[in-house]
Short mmCIF file of C-alpha atoms in Angstrom, two decimals:
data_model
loop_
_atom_site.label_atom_id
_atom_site.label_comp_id
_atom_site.label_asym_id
_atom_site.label_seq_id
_atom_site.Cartn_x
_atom_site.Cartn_y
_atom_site.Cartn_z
CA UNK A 1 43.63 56.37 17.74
CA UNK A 2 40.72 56.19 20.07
CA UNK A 3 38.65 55.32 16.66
CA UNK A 4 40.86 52.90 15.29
CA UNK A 5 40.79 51.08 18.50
CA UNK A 6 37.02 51.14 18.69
CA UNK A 7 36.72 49.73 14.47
CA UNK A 8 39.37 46.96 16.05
CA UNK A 9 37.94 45.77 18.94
CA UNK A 10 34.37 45.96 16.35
CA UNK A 11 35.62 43.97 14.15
CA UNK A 12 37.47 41.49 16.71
CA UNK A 13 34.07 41.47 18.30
CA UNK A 14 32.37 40.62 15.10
CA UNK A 15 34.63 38.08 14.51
CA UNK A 16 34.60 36.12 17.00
CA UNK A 17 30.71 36.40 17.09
CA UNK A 18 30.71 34.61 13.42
CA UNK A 19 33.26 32.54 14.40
CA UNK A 20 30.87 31.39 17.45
CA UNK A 21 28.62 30.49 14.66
CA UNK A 22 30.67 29.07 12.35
CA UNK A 23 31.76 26.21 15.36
CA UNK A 24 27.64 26.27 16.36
CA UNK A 25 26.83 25.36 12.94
CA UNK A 26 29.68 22.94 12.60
CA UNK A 27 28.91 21.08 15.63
CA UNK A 28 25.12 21.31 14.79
CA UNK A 29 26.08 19.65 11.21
CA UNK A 30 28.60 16.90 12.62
CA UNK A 31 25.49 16.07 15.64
CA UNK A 32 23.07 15.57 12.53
CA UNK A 33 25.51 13.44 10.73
CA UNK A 34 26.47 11.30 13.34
CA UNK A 35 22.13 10.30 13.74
CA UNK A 36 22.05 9.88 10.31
CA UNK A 37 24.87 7.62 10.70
CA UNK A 38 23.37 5.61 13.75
CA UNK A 39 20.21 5.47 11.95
CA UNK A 40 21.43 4.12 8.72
CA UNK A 41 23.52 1.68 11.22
CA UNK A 42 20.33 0.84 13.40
CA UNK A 43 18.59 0.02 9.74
CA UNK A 44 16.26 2.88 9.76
CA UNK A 45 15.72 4.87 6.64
CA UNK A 46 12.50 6.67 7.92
CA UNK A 47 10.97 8.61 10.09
CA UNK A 48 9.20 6.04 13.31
CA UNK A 49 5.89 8.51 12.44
CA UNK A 50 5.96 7.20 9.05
CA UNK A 51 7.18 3.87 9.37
CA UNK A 52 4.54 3.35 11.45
CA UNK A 53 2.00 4.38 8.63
CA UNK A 54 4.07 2.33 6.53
CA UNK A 55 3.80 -0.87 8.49
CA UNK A 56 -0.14 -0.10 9.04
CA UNK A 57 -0.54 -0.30 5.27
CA UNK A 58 1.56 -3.22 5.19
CA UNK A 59 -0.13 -4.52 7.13
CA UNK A 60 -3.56 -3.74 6.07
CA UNK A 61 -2.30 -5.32 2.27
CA UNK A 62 -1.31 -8.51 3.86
CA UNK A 63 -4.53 -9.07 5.98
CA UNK A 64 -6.14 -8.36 2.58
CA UNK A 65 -3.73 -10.64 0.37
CA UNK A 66 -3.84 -13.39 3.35
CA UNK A 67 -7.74 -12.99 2.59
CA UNK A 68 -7.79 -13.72 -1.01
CA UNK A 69 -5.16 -16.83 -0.60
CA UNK A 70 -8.12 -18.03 2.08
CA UNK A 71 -11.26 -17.17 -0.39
CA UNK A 72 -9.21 -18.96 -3.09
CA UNK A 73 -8.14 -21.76 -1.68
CA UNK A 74 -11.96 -21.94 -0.20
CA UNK A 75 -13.28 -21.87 -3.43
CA UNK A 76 -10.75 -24.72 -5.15
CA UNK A 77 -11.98 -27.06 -2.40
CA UNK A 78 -15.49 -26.14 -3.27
CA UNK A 79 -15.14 -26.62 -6.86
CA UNK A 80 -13.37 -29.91 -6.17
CA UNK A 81 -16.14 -31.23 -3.87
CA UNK A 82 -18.80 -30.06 -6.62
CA UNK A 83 -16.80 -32.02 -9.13
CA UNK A 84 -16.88 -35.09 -7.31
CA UNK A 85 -20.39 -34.34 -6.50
CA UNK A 86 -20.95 -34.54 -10.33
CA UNK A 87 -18.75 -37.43 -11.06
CA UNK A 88 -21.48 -39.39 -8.84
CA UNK A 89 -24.24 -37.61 -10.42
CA UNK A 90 -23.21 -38.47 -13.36
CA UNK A 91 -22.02 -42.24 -12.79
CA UNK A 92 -24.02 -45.51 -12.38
CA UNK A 93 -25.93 -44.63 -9.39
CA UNK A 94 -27.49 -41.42 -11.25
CA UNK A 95 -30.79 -42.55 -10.04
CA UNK A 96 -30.36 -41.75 -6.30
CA UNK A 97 -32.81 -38.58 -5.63
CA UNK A 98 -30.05 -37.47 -2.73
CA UNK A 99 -27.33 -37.32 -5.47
CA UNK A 100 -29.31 -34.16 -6.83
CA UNK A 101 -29.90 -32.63 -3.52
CA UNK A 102 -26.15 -33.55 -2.87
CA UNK A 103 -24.98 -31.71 -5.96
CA UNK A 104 -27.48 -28.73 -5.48
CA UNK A 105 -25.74 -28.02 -1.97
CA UNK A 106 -22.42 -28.13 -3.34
CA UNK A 107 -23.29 -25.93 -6.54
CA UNK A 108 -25.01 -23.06 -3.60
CA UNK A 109 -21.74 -23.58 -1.62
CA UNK A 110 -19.51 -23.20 -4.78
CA UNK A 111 -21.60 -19.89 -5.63
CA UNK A 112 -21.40 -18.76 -1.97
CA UNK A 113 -16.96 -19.43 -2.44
CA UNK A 114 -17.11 -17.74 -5.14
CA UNK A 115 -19.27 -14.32 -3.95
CA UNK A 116 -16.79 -14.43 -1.24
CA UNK A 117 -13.96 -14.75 -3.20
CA UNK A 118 -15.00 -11.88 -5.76
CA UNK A 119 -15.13 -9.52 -2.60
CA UNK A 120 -11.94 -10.26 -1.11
CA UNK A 121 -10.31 -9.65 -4.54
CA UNK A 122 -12.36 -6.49 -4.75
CA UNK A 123 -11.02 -5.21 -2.09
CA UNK A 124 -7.94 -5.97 -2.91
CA UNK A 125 -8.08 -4.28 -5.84
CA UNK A 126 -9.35 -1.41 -3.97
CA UNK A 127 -6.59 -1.72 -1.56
CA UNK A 128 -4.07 -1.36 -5.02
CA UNK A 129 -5.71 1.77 -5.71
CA UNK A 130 -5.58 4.34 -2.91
CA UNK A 131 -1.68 3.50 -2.67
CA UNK A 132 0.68 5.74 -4.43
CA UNK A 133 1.37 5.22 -7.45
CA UNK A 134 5.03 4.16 -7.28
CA UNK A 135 3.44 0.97 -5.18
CA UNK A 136 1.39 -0.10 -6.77
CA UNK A 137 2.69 -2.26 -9.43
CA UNK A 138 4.37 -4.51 -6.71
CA UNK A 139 1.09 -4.62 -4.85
CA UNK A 140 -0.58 -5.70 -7.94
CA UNK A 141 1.97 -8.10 -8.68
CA UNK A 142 1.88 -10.19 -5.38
CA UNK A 143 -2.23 -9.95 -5.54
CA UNK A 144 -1.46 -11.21 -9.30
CA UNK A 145 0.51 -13.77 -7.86
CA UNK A 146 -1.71 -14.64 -4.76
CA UNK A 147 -5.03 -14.74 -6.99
CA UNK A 148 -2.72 -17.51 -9.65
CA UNK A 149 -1.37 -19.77 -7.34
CA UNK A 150 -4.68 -20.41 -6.37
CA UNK A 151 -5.24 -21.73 -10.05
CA UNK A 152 -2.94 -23.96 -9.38
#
């Protein structure tokens, strides 16, 4: 008797120890949900540590993109001055010895737009490269797209 009531009160023991547990884990499980609801509901899908890389590299790419729209656009103005430069070189006052000097600035200054231009893209391209490689495409699409509209 003295046995069976010592394997009972065991047992009860040991069951009420697991089921100590059991509601520990349960409440530990329903706390967890309930951030992962208020995060989803605050709009954050990430950790702030790497959200924070996140928005460093995003904004490291559009320092770099903003760059390239500035080269280009630097460049297009360049190579619009140069062709008005020419239009005079080559029109009826060809003769004019500053028209040569005049068109020999703007070609250095078009060469200079251009060197800068090259290096902003390069590092753009760069940039592309040390990202992952599921980001890349999308980073190469908007320099793709940064780098045409200055064709435009």
């Amino acid at each position: 008797m003295i046995i069976q009531t010592t394997i009972a009160s065991a047992l009860a023991t040991a069951v009420g120890i697991g089921l100590n547990n059991y509601r520990r884990r349960q409440q530990s499980r329903r706390r967890e949900q309930l951030l992962i609801q208020g995060l989803h509901r605050a709009n954050i899908a990430q950790p702030v540590r790497n959200r924070h890389l996140i928005s460093m590299r995003q904004s490291e790419m559009e320092t770099l993109l903003a760059n390239v729209r500035t080269a280009a656009d630097t460049l297009v103005a360049a190579l619009g001055a140069e062709q008005q430069v020419g239009s005079r070189v080559c029109g009826p006052d060809a003769q004019a010895p500053s028209l040569f000097e005049e068109w020999a600035a703007s070609r250095r200054a078009d060469e200079q737009a251009h060197e800068v231009y090259n290096q902003a893209v390069q590092e753009y391209r760069e940039f592309v490269h040390s990202l992952a490689p599921p980001l890349r495409a999308e980073a190469a699409q908007r320099g793709y797209s940064a780098m045409m509209a200055a064709r435009v």
